[in-house]
mmCIF file of C-alpha atoms in Angstrom:
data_model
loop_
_atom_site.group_PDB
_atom_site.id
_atom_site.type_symbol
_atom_site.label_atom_id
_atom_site.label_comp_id
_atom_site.label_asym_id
_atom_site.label_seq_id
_atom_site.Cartn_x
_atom_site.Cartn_y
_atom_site.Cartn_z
ATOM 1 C CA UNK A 184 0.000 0.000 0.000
ATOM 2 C CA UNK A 185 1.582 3.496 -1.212
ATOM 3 C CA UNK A 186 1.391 6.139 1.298
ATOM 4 C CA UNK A 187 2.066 9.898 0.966
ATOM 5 C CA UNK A 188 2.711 12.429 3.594
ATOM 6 C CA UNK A 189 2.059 15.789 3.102
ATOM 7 C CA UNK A 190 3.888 18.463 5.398
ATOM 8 C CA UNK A 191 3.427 22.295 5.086
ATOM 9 C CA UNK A 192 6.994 23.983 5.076
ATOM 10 C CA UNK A 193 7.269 25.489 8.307
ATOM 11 C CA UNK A 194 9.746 25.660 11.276
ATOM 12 C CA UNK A 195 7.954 23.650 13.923
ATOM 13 C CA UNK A 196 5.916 21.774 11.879
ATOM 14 C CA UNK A 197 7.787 20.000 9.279
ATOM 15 C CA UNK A 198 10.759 19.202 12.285
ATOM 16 C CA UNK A 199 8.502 17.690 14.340
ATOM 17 C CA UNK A 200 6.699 15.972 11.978
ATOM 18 C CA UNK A 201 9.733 14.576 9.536
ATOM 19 C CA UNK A 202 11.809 13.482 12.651
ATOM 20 C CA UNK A 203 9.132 11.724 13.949
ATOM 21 C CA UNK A 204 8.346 9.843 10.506
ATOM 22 C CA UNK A 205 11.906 9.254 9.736
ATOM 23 C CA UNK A 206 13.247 8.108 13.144
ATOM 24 C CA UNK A 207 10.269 6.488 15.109
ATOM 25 C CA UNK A 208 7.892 5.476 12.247
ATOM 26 C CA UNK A 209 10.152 4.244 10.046
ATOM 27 C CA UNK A 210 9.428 0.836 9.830
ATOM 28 C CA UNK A 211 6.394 2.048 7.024
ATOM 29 C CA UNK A 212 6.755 2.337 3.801
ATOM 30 C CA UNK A 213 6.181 6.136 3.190
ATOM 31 C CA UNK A 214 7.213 9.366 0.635
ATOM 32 C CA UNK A 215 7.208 12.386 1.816
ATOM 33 C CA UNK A 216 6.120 15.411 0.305
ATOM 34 C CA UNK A 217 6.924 19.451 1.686
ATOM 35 C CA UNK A 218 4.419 21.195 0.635
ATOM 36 C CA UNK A 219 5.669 25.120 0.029
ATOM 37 C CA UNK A 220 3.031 28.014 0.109
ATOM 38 C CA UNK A 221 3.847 31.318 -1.087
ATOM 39 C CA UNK A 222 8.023 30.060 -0.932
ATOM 40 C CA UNK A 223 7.721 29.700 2.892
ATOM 41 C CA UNK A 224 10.926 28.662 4.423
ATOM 42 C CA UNK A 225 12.066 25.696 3.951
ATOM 43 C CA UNK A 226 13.170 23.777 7.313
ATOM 44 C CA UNK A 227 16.409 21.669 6.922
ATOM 45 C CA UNK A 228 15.512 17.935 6.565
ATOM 46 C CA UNK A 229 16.584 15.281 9.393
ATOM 47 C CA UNK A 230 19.750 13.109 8.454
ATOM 48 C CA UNK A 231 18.701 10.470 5.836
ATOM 49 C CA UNK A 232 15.396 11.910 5.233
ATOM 50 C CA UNK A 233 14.723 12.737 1.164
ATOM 51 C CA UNK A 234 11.315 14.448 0.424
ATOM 52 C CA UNK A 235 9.752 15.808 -2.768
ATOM 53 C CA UNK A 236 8.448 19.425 -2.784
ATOM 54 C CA UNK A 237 5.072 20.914 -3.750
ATOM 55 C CA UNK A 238 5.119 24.197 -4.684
ATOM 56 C CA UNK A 239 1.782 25.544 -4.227
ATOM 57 C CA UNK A 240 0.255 29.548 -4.385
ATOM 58 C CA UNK A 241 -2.308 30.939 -2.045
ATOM 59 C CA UNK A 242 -4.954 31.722 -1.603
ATOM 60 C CA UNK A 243 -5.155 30.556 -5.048
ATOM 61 C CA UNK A 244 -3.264 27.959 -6.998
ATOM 62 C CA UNK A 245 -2.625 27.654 -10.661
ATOM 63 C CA UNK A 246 -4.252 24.929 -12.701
ATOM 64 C CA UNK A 247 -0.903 23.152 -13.127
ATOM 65 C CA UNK A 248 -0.368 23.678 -9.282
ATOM 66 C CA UNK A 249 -3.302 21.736 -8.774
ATOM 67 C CA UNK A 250 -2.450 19.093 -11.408
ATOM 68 C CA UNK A 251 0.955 17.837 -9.677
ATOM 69 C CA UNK A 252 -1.274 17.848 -6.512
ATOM 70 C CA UNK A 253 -3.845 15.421 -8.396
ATOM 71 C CA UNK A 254 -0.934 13.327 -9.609
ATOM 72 C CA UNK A 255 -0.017 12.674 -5.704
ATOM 73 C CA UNK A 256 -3.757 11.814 -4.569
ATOM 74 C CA UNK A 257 -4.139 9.475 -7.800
ATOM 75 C CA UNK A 258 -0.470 7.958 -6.949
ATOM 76 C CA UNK A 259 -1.134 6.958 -3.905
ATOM 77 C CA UNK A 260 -3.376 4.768 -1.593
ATOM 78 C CA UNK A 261 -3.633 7.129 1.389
ATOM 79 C CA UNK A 262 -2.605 10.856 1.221
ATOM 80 C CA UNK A 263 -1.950 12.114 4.906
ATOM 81 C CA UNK A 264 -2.066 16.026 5.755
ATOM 82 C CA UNK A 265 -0.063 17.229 8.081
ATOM 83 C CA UNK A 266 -2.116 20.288 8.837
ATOM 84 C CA UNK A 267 -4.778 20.757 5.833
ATOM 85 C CA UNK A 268 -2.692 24.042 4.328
ATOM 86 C CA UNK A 269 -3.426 23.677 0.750
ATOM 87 C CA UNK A 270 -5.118 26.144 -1.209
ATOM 88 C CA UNK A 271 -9.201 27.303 -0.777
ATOM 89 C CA UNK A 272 -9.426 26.594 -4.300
ATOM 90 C CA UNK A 273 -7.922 23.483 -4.171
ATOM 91 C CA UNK A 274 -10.298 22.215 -1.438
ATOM 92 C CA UNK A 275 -13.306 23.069 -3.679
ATOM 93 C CA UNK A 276 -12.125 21.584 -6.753
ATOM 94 C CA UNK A 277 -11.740 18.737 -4.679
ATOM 95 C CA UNK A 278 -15.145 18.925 -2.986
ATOM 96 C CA UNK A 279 -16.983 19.268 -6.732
ATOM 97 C CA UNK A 280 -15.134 17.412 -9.037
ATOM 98 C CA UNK A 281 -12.973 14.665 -7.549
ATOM 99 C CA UNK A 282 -14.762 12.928 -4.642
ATOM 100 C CA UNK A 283 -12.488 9.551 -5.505
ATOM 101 C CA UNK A 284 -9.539 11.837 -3.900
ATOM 102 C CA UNK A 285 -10.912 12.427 -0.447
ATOM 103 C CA UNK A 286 -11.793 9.205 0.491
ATOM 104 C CA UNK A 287 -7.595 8.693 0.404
ATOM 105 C CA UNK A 288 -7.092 11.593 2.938
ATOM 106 C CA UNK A 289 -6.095 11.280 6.343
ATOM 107 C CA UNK A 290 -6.326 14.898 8.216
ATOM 108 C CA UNK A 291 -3.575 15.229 11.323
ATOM 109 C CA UNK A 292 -4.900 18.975 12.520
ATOM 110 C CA UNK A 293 -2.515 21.246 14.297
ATOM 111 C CA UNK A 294 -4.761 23.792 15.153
ATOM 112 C CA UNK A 295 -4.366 26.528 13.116
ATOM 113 C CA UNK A 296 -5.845 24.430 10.045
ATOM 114 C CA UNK A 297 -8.632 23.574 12.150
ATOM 115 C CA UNK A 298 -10.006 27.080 13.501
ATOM 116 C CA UNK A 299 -7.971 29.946 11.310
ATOM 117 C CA UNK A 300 -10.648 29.446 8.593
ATOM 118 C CA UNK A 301 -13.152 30.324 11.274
ATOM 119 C CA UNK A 302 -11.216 33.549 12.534
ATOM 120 C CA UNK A 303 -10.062 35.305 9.387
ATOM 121 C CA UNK A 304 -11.694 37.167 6.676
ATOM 122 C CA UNK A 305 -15.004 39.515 7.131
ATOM 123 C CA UNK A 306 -17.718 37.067 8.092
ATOM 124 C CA UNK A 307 -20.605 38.672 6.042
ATOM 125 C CA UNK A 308 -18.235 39.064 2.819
ATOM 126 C CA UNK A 309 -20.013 36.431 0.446
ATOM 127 C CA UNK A 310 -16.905 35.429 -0.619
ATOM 128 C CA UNK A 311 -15.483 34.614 2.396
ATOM 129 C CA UNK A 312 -18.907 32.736 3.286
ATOM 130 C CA UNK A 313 -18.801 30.640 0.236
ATOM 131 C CA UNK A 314 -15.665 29.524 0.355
ATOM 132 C CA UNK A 315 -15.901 28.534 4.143
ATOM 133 C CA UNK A 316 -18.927 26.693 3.298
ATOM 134 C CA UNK A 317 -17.108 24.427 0.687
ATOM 135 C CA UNK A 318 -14.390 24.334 2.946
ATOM 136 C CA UNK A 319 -16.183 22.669 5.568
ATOM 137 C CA UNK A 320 -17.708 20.518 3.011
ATOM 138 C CA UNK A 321 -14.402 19.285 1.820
ATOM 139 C CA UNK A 322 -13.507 18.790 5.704
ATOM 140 C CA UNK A 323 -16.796 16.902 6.621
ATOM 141 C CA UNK A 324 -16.005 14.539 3.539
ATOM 142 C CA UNK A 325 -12.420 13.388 4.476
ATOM 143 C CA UNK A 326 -12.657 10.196 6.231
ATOM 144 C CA UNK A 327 -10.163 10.355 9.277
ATOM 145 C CA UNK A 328 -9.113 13.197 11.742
ATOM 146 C CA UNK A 329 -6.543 13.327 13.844
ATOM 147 C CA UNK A 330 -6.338 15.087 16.775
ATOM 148 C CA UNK A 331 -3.223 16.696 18.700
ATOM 149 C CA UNK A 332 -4.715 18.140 21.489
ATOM 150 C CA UNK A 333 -8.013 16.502 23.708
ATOM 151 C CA UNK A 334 -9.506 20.181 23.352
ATOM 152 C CA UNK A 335 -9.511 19.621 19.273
ATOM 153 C CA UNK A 336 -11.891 16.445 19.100
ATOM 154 C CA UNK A 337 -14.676 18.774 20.647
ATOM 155 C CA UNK A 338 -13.720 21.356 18.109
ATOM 156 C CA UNK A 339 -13.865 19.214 15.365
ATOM 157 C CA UNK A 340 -17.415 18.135 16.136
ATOM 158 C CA UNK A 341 -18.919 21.536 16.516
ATOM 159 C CA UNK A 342 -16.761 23.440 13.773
ATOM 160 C CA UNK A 343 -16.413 21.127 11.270
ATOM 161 C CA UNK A 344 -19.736 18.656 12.435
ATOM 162 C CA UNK A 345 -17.805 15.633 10.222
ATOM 163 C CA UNK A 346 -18.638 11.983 10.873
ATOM 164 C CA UNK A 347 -14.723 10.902 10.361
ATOM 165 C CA UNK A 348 -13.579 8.124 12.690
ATOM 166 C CA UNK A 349 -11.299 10.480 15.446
ATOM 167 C CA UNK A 350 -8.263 9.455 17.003
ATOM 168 C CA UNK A 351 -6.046 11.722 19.249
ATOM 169 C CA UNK A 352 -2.350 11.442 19.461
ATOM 170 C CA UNK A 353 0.515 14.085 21.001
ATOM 171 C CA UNK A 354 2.695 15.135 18.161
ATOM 172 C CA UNK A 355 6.132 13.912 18.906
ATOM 173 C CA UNK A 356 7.088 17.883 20.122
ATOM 174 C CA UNK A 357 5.317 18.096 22.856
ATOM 175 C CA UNK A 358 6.168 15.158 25.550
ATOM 176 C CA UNK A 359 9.403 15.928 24.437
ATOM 177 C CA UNK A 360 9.763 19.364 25.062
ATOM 178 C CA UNK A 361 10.718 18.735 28.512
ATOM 179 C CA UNK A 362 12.228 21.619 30.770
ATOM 180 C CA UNK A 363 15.078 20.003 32.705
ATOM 181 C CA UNK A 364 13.233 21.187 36.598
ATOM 182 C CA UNK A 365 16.112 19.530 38.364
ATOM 183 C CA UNK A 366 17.176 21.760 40.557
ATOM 184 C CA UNK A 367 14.373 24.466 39.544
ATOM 185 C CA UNK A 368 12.540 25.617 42.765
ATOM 186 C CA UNK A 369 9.552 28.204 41.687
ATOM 187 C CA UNK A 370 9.640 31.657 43.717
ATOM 188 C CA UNK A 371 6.732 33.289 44.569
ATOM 189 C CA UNK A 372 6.375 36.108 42.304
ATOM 190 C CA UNK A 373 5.422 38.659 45.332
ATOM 191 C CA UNK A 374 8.414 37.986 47.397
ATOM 192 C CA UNK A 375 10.793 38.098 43.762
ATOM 193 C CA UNK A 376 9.602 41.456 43.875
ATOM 194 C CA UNK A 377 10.096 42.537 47.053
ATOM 195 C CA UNK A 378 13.227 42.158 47.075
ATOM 196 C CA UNK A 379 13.673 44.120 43.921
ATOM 197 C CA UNK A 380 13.825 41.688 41.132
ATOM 198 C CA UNK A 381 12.430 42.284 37.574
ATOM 199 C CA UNK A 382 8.942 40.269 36.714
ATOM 200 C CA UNK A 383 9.417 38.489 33.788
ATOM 201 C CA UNK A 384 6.163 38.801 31.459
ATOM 202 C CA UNK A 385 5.728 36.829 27.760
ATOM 203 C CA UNK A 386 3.546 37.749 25.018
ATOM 204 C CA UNK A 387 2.488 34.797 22.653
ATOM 205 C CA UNK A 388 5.509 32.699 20.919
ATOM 206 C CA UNK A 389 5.510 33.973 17.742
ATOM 207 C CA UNK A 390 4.766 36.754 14.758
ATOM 208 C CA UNK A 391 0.877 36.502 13.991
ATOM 209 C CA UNK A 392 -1.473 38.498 13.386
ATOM 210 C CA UNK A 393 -4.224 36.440 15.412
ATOM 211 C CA UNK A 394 -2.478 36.768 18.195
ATOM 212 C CA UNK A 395 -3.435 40.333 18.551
ATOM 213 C CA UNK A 396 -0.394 41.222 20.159
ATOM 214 C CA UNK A 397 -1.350 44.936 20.436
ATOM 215 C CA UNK A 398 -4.475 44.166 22.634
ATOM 216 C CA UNK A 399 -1.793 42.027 25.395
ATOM 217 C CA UNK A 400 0.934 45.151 25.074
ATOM 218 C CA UNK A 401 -1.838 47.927 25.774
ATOM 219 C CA UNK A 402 -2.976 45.863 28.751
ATOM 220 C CA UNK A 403 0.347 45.550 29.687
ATOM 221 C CA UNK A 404 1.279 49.384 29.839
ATOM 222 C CA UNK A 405 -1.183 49.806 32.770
ATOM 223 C CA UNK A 406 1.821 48.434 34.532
ATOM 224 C CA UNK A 407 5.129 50.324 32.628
ATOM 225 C CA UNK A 408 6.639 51.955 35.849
ATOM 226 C CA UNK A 409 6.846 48.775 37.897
ATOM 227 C CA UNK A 410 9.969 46.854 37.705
ATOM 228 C CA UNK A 411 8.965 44.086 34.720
ATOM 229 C CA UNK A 412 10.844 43.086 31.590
ATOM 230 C CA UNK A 413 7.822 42.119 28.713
ATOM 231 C CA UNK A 414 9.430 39.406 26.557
ATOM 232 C CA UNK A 415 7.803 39.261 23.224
ATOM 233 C CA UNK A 416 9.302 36.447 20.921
ATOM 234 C CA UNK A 417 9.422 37.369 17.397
ATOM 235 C CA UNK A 418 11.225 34.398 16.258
ATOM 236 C CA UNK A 419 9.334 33.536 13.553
ATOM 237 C CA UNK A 420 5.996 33.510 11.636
ATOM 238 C CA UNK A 421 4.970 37.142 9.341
ATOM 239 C CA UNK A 422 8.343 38.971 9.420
ATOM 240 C CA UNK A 423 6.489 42.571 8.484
ATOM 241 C CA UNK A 424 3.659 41.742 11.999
ATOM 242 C CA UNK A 425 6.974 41.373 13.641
ATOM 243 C CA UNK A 426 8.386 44.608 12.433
ATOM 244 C CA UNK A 427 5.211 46.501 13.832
ATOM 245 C CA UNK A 428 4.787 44.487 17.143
ATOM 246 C CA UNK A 429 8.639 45.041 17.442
ATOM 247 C CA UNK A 430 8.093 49.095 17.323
ATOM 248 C CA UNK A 431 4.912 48.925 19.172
ATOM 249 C CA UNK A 432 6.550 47.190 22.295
ATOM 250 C CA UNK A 433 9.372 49.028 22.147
ATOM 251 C CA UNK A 434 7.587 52.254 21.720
ATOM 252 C CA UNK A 435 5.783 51.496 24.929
ATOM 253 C CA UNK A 436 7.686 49.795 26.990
ATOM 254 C CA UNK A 437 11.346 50.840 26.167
ATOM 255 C CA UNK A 438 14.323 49.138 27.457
ATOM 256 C CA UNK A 439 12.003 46.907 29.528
ATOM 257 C CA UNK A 440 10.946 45.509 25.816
ATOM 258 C CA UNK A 441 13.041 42.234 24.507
ATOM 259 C CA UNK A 442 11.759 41.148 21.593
ATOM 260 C CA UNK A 443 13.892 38.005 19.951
ATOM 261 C CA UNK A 444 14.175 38.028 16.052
ATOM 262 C CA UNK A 445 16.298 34.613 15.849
ATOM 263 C CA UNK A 446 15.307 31.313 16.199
ATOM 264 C CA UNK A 447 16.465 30.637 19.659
ATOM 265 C CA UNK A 448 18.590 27.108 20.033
ATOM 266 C CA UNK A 449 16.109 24.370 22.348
ATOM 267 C CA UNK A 450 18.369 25.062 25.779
ATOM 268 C CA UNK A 451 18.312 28.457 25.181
ATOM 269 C CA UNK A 452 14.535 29.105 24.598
ATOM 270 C CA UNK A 453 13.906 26.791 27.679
ATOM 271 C CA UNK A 454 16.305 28.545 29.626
ATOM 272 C CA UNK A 455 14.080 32.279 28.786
ATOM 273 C CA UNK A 456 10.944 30.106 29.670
ATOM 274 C CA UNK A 457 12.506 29.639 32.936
ATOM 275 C CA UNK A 458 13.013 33.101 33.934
ATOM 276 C CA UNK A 459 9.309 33.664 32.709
ATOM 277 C CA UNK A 460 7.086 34.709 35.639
ATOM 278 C CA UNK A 461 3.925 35.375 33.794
ATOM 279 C CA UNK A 462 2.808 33.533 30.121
ATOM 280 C CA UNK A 463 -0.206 35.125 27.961
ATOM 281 C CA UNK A 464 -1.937 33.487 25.183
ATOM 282 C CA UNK A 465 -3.977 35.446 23.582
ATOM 283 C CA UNK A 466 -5.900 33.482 20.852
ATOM 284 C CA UNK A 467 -9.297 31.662 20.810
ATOM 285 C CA UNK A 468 -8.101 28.437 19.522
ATOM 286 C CA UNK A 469 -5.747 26.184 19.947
ATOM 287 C CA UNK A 470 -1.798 27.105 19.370
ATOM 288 C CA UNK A 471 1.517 27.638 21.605
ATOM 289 C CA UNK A 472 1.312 23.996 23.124
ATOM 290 C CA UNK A 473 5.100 23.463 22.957
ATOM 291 C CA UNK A 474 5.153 26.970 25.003
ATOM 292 C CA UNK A 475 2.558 25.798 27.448
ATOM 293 C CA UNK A 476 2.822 22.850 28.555
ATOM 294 C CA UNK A 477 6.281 23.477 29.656
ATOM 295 C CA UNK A 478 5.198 26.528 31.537
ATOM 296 C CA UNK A 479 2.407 24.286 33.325
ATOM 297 C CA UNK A 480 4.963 22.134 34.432
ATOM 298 C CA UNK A 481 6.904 24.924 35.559
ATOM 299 C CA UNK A 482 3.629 26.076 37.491
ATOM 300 C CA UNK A 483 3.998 29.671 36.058
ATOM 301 C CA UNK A 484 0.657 32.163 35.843
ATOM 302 C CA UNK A 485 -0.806 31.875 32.504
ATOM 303 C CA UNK A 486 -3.276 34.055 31.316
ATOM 304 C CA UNK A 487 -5.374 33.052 27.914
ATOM 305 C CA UNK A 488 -8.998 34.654 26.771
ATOM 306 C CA UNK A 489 -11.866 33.309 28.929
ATOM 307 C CA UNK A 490 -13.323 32.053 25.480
ATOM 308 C CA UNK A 491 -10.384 30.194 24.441
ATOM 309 C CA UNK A 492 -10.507 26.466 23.701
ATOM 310 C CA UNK A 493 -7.855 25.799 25.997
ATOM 311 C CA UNK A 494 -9.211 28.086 28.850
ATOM 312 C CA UNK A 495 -11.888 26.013 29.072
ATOM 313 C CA UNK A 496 -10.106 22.392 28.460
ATOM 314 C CA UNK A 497 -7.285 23.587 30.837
ATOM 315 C CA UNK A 498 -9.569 25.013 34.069
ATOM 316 C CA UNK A 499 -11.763 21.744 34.359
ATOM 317 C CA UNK A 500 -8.563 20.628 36.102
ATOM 318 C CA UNK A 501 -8.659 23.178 38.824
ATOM 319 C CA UNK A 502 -8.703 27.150 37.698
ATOM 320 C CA UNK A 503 -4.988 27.732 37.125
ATOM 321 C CA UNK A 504 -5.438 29.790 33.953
ATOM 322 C CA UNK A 505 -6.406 33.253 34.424
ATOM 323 C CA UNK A 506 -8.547 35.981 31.779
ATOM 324 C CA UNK A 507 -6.450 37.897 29.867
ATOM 325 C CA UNK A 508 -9.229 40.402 30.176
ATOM 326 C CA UNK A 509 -8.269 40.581 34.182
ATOM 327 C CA UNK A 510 -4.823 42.335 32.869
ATOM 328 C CA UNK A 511 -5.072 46.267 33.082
ATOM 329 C CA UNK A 512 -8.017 46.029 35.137
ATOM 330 C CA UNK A 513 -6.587 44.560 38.417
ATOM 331 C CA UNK A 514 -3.670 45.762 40.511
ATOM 332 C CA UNK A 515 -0.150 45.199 40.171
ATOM 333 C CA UNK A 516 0.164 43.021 43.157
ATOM 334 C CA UNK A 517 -3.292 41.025 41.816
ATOM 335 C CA UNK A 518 -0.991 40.321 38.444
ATOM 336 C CA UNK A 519 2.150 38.966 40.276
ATOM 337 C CA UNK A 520 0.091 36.686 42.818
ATOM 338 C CA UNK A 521 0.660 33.087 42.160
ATOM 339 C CA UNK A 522 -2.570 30.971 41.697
ATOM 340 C CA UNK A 523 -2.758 27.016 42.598
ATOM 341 C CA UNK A 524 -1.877 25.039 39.398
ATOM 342 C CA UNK A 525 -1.423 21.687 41.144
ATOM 343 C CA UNK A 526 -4.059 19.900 40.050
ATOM 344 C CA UNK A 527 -3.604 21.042 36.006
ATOM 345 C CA UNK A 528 0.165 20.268 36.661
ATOM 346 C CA UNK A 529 -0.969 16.683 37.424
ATOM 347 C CA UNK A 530 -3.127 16.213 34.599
ATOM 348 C CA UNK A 531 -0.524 17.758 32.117
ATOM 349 C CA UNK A 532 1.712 15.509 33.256
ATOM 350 C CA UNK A 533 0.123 12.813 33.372
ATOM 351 C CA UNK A 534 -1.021 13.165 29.289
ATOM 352 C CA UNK A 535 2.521 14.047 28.637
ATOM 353 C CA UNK A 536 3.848 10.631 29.923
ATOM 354 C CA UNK A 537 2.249 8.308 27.595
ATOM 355 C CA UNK A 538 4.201 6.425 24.749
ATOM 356 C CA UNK A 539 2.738 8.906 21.885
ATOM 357 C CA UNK A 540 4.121 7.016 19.294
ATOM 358 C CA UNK A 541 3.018 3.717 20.617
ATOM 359 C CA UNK A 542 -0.075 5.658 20.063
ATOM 360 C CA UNK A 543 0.729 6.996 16.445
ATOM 361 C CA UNK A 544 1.931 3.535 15.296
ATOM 362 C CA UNK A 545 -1.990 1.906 16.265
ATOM 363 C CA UNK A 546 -3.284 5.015 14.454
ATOM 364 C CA UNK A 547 -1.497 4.513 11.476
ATOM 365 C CA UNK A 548 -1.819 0.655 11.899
ATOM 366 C CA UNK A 549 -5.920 1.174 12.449
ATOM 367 C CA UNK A 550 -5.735 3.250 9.140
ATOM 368 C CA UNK A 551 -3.856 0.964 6.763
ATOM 369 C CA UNK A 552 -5.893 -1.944 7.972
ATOM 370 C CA UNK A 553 -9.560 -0.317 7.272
ATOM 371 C CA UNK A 554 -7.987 0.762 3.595
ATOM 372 C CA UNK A 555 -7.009 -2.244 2.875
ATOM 373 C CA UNK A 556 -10.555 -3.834 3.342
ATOM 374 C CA UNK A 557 -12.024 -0.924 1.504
ATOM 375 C CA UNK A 558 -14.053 0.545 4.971
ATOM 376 C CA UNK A 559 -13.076 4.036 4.318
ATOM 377 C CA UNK A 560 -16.216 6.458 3.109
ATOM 378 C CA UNK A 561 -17.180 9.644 2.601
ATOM 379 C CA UNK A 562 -19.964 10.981 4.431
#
């Protein structure tokens, strides 16, 4: 049985997902495709692992774009997405005209495929609404989903309503993006400051617009003359966002602004999470879980939007996340008191110990078997 995995170019993304393929799933027979929007970055491949590239435009790709991508779905017995970044267009020539495609596909989410078609665009544009409509008919069509986060399968069903069999499985990134804690004793924030130490704040991860960076940074600047250091990583993601965030913080904040530019090496980045005091999120859906979870385990305050998928995953395991809406609004020495996160420490901890490619390999094992006895359908 031919198989065919499709990962987006992208820094996290196609690491995570080409180590784990070439170094703990191995043992299947596999080709691997990049798939390049726009002439994103290209990561640099593992040690022995050879991929093919797709070169695809967006938001719209060229008839001969799509005709390479038709060559791979008619190649192959099962076509797995990393991450469902392919062109709208793509997904409704799909949807119309080749149904015999999507009952190949295999969807592994990551988050941003699964909600950023729900949080972009103006919502009464009739463009926008027609093409999320065949969107989500293209989505509701493709046989199996993957999740990579518990909160996902309960987004799936209410965003995309599909009938796909689910699974859920931790990418390989995040059980092993481990802080090393030995030694690491957490000081309460209020006593830090006392005795004169800077409070360490971070802003999101990354260089996106739907991270409304802005919003977090004017919060923020209710709280410019105490002694705090806002660290807002720029590392990587929309280069001209990060220009403007860059200024913005900098503009408001001065000196007590550090915004990275380069991708940080692993110890290093750990090593800043560390010194972090305070962690805001600010998205609705789900992103940032290699940030977060290691700041869970750390037990540091964490503030996300009260509406946020994870908010409301994350607090039925005690209330340890906080509003982001609470920052600006309550007192200084409100922002730097610590808050109980023993019992969401627990449960992180406890999801982040399992064998996750024990659990990738009965996925994948699940999969080939139903495709081999022809199960698969579209709904």
């Amino acid at each position: 049985m031919k198989i065919a995995h499709m990962i987006p170019a992208h820094p996290v993304l196609q690491n995570e997902m080409t180590k784990m393929l070439a170094v703990d799933l191995k043992s299947y027979n596999f080709d691997i495709f990049i798939v390049q929007l726009n002439n994103a970055p290209i990561a640099e491949l593992p040690k022995g692992v050879e991929a093919s590239l797709l070169r695809m435009s967006a938001p719209i790709s060229t008839a001969e774009e799509n005709k390479k991508l038709y060559a791979i779905l008619n190649m192959y017995d099962i076509v797995i997405f990393h991450s469902f970044q392919i062109p709208a267009n793509s997904k409704v020539l799909i949807s119309l005209f080749h149904h015999e495609y999507l009952k190949k596909i295999v969807w592994i989410e990551w988050g941003y495929d699964l909600y950023i078609e729900r949080m972009s665009g103006i919502k009464g544009e009739l463009a926008y609404r027609i093409k999320l409509l065949i969107t989500k008919i293209f989505e509701k069509r493709v046989p199996y989903f993957v999740a990579i986060h518990p909160a996902d399968i309960g987004a799936y069903h209410e965003i995309i309503k599909g009938k796909a069999k689910v699974f859920f499985a931790l990418y390989r990134g995040q059980n092993t993006i481990k802080p090393d804690l030995n030694g690491y004793r957490k000081t309460m924030m209020a006593r830090r400051s006392e005795r004169g130490e800077a409070i360490y704040i971070q802003v999101n991860h990354r260089a996106d617009r739907i991270l409304n960076h802005k919003e977090v940074l004017s919060r923020l600047y209710a709280y410019k003359d105490e002694n705090i250091r806002v660290f807002v990583p720029l590392c990587y993601g929309d280069k001209e966002y990060g220009d403007e965030i860059e200024e913005y913080a900098l503009k408001l904040f001065g000196s007590k602004a550090i915004c990275p530019r380069e991708v940080m090496p692993y110890d290093e980045y750990m090593a800043y999470l560390m010194r972090v005091d305070i962690f805001i999120m600010n998205s609705e859906r789900q992103v940032g879980l290699g940030n977060i979870h290691p700041m869970i385990r750390m037990q540091k305050k964490i503030y996300m939007p009260e509406s946020s998928v994870l908010f409301k995953y994350f607090n039925q395991y005690g209330n340890g996340i906080q509003d982001v809406k609470m920052i600006g609004k309550e007192r200084y020495s409100d922002l730097i008191k610590d808050v109980d996160m023993n019992a969401l420490c627990e449960h992180v901890n406890d999801y982040l110990n399992v064998d996750s490619i024990h659990e990738w390999r009965g996925i994948f094992d699940q999969i080939i078997e139903d495709f081999s006895k022809g199960k698969t359908s579209v709904s």
